[in-house]
Coordinates of N, CA, C and O in Angstrom, one line a residue:
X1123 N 18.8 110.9 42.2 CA 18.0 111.3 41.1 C 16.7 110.6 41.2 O 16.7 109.4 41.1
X1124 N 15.5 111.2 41.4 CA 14.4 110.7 41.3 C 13.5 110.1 39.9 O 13.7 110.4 38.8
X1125 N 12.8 109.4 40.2 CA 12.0 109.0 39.0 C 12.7 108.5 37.7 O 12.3 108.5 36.5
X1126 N 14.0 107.8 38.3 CA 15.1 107.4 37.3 C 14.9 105.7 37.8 O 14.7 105.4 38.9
X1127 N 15.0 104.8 36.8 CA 15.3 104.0 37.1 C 16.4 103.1 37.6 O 17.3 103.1 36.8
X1128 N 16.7 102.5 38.5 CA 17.8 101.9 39.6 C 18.7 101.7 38.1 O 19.8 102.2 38.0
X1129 N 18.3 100.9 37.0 CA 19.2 100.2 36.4 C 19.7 102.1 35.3 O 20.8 102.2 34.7
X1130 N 19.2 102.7 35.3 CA 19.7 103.8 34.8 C 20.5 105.0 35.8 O 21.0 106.0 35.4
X1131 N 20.5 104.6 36.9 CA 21.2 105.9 37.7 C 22.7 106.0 37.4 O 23.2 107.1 37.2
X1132 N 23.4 104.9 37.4 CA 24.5 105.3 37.0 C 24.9 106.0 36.0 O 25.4 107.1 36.3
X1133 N 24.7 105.7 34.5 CA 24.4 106.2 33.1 C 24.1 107.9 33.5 O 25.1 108.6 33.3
X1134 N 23.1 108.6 34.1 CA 22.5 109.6 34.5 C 23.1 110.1 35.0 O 23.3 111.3 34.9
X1135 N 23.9 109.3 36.2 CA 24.9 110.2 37.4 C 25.9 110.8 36.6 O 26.1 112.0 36.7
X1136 N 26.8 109.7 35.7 CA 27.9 110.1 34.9 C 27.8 111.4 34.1 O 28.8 112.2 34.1
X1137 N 26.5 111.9 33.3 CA 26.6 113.3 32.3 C 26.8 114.7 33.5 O 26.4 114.8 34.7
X1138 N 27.4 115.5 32.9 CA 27.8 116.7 33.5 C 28.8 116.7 34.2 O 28.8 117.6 35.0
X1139 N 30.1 115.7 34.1 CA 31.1 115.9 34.8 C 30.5 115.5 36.0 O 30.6 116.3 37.0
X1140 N 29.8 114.1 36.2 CA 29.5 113.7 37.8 C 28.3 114.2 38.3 O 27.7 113.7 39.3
X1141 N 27.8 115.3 37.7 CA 26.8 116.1 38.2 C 25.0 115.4 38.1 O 24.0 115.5 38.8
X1142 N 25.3 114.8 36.8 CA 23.8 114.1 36.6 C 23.2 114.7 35.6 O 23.8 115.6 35.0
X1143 N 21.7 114.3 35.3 CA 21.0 115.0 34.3 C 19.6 113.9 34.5 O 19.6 112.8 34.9
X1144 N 18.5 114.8 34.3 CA 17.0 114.2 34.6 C 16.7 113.7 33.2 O 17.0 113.9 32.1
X1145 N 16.3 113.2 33.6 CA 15.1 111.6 32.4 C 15.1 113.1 31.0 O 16.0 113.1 30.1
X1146 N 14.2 114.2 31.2 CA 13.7 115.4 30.1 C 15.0 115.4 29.7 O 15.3 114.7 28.7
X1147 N 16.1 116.2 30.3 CA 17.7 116.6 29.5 C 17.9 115.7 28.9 O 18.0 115.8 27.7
X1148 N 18.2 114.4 29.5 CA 18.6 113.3 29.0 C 18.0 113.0 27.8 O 18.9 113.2 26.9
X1149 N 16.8 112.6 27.3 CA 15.9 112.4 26.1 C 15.8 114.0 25.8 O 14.6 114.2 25.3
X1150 N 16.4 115.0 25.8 CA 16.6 116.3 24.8 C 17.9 115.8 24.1 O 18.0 115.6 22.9
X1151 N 19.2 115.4 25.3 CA 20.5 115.3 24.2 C 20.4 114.1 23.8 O 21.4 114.0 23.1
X1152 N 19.8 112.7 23.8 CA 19.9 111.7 23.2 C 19.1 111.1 22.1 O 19.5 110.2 21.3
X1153 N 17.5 111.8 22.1 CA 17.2 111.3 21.7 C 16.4 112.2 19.9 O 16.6 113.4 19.6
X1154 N 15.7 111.6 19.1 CA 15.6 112.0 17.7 C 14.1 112.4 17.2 O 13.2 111.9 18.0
X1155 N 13.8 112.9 16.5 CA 12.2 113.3 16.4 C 11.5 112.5 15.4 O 10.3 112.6 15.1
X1156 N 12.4 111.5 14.9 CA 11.8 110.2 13.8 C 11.4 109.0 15.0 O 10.4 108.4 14.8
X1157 N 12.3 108.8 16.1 CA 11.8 108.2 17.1 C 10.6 108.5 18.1 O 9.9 107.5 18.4
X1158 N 10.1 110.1 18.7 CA 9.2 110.7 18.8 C 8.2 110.6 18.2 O 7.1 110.3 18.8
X1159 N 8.3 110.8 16.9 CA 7.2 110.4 16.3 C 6.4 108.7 16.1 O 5.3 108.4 15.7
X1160 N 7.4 107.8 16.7 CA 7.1 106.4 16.1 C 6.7 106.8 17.7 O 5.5 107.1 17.6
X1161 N 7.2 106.9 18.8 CA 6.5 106.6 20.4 C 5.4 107.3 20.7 O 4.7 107.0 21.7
X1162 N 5.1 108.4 19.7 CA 3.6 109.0 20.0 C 2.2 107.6 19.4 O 1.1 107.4 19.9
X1163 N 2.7 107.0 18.4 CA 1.6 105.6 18.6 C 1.8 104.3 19.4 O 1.2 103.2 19.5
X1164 N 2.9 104.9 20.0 CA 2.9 103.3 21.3 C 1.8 104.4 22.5 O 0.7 104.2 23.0
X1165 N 2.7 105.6 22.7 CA 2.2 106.4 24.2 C 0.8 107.4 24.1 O 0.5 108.1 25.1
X1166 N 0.1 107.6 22.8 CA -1.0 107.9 22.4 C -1.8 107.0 21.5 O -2.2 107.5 20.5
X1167 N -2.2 105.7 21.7 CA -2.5 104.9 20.9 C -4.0 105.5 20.3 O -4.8 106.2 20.9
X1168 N -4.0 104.8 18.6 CA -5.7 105.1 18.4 C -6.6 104.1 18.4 O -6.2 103.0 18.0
X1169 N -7.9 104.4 18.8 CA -8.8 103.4 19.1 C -9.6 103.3 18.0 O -9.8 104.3 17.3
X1170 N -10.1 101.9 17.7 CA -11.5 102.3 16.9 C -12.3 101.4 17.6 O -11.9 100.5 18.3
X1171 N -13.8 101.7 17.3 CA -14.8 101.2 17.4 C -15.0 99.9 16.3 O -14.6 100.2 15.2
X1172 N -15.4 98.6 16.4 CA -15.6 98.2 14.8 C -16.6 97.1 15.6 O -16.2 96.6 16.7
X1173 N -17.8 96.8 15.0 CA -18.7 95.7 15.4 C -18.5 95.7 16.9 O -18.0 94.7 17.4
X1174 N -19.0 96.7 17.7 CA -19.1 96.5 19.0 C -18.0 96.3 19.8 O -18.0 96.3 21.0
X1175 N -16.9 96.2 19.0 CA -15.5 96.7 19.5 C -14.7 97.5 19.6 O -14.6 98.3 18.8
X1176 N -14.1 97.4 20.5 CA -12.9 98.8 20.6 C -11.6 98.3 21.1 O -11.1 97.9 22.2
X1177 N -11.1 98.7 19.5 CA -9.7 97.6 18.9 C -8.6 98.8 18.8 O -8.9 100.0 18.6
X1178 N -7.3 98.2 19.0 CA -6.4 99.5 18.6 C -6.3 99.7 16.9 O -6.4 98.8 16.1
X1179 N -6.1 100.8 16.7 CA -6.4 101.1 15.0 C -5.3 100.3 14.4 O -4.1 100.1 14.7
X1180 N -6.0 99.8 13.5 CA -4.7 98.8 12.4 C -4.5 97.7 12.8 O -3.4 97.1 12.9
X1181 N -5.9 97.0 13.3 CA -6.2 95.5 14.0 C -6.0 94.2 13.1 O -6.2 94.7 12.0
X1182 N -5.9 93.2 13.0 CA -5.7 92.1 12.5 C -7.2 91.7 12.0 O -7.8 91.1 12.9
X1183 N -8.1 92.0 10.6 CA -9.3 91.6 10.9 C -9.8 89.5 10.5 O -10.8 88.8 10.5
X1184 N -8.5 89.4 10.3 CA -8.6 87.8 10.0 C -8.1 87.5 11.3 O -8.8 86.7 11.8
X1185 N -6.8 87.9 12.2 CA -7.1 87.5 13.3 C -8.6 87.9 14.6 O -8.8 87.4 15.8
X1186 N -9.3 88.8 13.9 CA -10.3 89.0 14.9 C -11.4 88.2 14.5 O -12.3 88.0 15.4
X1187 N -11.4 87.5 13.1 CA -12.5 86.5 12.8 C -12.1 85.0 13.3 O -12.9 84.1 13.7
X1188 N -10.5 84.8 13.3 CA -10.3 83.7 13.8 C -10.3 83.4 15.3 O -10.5 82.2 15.6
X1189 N -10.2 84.2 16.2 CA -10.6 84.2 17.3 C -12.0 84.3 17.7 O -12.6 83.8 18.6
X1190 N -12.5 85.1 16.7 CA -14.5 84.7 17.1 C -14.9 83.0 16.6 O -15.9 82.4 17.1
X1191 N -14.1 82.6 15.9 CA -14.8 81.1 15.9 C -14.5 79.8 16.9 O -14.9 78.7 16.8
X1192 N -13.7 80.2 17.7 CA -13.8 80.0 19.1 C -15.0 79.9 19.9 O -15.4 80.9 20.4
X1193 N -15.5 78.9 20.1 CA -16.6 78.5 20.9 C -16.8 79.2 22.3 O -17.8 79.7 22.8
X1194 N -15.4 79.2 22.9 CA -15.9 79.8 24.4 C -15.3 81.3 24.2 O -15.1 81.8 25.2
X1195 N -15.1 82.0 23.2 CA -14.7 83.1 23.5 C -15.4 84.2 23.5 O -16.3 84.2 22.7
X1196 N -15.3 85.2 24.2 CA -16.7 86.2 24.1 C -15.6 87.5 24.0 O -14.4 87.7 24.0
X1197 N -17.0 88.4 23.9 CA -15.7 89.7 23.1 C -14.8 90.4 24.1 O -13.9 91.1 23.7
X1198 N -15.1 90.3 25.6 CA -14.0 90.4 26.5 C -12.3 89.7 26.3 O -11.3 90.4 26.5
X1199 N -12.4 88.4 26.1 CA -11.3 87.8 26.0 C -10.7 88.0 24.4 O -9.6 87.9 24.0
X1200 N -11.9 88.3 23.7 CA -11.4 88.9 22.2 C -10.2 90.3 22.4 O -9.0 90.4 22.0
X1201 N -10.9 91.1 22.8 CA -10.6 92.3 22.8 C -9.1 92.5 23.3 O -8.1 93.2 23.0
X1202 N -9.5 91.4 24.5 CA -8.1 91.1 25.5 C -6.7 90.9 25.0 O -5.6 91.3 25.3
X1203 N -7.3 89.9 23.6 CA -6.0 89.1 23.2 C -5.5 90.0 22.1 O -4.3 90.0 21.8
X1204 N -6.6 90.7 21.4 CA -6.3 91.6 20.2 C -5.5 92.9 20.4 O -4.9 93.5 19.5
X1205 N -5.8 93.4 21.9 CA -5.3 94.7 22.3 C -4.0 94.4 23.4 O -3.6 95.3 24.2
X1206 N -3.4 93.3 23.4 CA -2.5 93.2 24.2 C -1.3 94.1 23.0 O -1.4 94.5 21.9
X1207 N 0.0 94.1 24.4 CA 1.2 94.9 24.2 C 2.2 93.9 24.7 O 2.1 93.7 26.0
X1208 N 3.0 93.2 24.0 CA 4.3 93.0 25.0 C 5.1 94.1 25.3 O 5.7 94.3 24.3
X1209 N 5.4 94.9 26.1 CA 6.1 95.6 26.5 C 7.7 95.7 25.5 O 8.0 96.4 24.5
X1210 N 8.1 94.9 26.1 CA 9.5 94.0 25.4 C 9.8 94.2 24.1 O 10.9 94.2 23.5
X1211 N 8.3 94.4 23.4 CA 8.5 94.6 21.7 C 8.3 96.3 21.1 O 8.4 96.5 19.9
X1212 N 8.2 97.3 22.2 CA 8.7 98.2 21.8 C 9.9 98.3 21.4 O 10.3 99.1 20.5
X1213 N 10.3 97.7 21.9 CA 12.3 97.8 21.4 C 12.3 97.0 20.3 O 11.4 96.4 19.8
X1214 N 13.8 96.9 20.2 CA 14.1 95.9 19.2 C 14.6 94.8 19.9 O 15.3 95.0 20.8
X1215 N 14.1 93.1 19.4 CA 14.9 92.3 20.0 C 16.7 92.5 20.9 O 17.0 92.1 22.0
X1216 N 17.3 92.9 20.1 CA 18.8 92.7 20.7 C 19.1 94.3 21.4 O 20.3 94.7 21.5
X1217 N 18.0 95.0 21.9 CA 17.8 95.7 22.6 C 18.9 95.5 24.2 O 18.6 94.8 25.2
X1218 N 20.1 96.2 24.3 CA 20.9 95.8 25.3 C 20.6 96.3 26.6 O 21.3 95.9 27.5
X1219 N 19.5 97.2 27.0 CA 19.4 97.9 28.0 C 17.9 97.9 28.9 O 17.4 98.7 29.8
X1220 N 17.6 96.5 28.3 CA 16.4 96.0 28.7 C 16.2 95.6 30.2 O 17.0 94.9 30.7
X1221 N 15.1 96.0 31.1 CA 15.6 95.5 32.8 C 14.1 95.8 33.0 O 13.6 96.7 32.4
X1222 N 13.5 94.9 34.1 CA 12.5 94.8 34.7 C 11.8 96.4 35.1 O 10.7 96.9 34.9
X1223 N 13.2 96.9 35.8 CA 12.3 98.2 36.2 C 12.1 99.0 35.4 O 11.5 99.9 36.0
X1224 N 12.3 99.4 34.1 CA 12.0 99.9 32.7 C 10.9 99.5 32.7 O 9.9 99.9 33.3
X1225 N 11.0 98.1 31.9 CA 9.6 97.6 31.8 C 8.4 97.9 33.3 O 7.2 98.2 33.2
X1226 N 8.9 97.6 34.2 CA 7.4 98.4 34.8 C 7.4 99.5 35.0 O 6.3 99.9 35.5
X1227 N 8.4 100.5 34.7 CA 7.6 101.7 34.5 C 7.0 101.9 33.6 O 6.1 102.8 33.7
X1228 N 7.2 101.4 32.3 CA 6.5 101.8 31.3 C 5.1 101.2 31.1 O 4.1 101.7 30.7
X1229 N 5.3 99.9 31.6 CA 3.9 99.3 31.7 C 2.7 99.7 32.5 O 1.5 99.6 32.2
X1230 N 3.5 100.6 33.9 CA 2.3 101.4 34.4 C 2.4 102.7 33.8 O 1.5 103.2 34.5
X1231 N 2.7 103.4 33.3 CA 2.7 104.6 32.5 C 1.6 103.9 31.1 O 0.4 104.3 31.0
X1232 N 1.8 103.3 30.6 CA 0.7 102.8 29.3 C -0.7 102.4 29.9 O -1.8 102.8 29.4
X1233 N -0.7 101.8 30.7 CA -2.1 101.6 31.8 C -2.7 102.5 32.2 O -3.9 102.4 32.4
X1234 N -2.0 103.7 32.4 CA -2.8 105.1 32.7 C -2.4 105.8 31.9 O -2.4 106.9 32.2
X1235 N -2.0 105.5 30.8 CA -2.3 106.3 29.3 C -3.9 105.6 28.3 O -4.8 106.4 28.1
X1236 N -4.0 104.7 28.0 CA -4.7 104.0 27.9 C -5.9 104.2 28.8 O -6.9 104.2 28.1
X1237 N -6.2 104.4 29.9 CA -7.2 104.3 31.0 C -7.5 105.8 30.7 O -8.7 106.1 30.8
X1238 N -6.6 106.8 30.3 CA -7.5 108.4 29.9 C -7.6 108.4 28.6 O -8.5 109.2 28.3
X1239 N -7.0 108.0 27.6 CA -7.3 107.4 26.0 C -8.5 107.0 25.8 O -9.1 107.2 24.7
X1240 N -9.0 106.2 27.2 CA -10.1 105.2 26.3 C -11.4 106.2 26.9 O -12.3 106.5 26.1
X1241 N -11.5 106.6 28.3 CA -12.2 107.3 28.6 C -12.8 108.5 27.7 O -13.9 108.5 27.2
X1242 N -11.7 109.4 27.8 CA -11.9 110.6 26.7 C -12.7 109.7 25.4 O -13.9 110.0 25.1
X1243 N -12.0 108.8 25.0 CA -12.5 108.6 23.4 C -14.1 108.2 23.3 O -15.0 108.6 22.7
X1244 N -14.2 107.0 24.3 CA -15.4 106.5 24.5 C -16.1 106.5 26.2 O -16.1 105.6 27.0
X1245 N -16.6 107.9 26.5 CA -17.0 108.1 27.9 C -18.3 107.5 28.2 O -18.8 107.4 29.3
X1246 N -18.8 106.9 26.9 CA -20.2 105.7 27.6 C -19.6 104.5 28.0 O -20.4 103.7 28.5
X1247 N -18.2 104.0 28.0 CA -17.9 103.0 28.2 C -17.3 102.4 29.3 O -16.6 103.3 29.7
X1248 N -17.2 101.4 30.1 CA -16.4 101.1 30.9 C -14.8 99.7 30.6 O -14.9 98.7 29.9
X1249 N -13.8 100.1 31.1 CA -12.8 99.5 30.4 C -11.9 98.8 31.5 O -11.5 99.5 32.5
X1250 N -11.6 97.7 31.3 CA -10.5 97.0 32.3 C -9.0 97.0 31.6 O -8.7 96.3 30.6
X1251 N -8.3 97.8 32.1 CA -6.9 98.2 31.3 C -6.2 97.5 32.0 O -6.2 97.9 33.2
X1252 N -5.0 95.9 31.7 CA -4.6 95.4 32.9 C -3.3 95.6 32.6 O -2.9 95.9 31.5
X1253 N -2.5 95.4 33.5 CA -0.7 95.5 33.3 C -0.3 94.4 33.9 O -0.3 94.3 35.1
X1254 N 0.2 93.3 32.8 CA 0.6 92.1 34.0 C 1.8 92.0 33.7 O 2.3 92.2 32.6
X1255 N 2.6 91.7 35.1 CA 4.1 91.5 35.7 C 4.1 90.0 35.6 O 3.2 89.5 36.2
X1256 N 4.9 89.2 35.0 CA 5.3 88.0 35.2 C 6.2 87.8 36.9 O 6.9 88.5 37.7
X1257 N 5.8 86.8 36.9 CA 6.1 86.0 38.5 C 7.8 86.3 38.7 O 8.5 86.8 39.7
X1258 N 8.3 85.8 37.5 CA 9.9 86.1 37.2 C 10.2 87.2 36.7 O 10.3 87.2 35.4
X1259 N 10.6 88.7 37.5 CA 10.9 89.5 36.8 C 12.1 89.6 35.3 O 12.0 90.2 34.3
X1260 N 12.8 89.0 35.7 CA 13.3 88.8 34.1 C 12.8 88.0 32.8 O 13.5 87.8 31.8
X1261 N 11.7 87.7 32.9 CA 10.5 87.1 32.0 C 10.2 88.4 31.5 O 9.2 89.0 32.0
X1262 N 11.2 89.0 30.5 CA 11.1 90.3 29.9 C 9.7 90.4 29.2 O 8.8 91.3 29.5
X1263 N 9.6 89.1 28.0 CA 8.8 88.8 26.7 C 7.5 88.7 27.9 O 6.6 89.3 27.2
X1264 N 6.9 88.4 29.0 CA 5.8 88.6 29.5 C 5.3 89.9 30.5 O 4.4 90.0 31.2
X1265 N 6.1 90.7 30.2 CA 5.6 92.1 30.3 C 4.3 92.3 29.5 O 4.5 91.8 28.4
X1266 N 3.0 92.8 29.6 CA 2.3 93.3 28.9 C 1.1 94.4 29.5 O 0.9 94.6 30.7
X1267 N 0.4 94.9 28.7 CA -0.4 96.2 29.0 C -1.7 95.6 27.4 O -1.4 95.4 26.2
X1268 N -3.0 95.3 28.3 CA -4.1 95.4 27.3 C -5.8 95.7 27.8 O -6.2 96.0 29.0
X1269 N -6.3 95.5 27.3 CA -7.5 96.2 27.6 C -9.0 95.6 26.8 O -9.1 95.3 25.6
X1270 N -10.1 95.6 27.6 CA -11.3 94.9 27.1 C -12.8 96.0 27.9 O -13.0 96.0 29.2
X1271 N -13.3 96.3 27.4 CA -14.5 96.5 27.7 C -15.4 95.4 28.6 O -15.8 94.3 28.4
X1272 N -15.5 96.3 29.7 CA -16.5 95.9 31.2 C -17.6 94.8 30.3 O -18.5 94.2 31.0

């Protein structure tokens, strides 16, 4: 089965009497439209503009003041730290089916979601969308996907 992840092929091979079932069937019989709805603002995020920035909507603005009083920080590394993603926290902590190759698929899947999000939204802009893999793939909690203006 293609485009399945190693730690999911089994799970997948088993539905249909041995036969299998693709990522789409699969997320038709398993999954719910209250959940759908919560993953269209992880996998469509909204952007805003605010004082020369471009923050994901529903930003921390006391954490974006406490990080500007930061001597060496400039609005690159602002933007950086305000628009990160741990991967890992889409789920819920005691999340049992958590595995490295999930997380990088999904981390590169949000990197090029993100990267035509920001374009479309803001086409005068240039944007560095980064996806960092920790050294230790099972360093779940340092999965992340974030983004700062060139």
């Amino acid at each position: 089965m293609t485009g399945i992840p190693d730690s999911m092929q089994e799970e997948l091979a088993s539905w249909n009497n041995g036969r299998g079932i693709d990522l789409w069937d699969w997320t038709a019989c398993t999954g719910n439209f209250s959940l759908a709805v919560g993953y269209s603002e992880i996998f469509w995020p909204r952007f805003v503009e605010f004082e020369g920035y471009v923050l994901i909507e529903g930003f921390d603005i006391e954490g974006l003041r406490s990080f500007e009083k930061n001597g060496k920080a400039t609005r690159q590394s602002i933007e950086r730290v305000m628009n990160h993603l741990h991967i890992a926290d889409i789920q819920h902590a005691e999340c049992t089916d958590i595995a490295a190759d999930k997380l990088i698929i999904l981390g590169e899947r949000l990197q090029e979601i993100y990267a035509a999000k920001l374009a479309m939204q803001f086409p005068d802009r240039k944007f560095v969308i980064e996806f960092v893999r920790p050294e230790d793939p099972n360093a779940f909690a340092d999965y992340q996907v974030s983004f700062y203006q060139e």
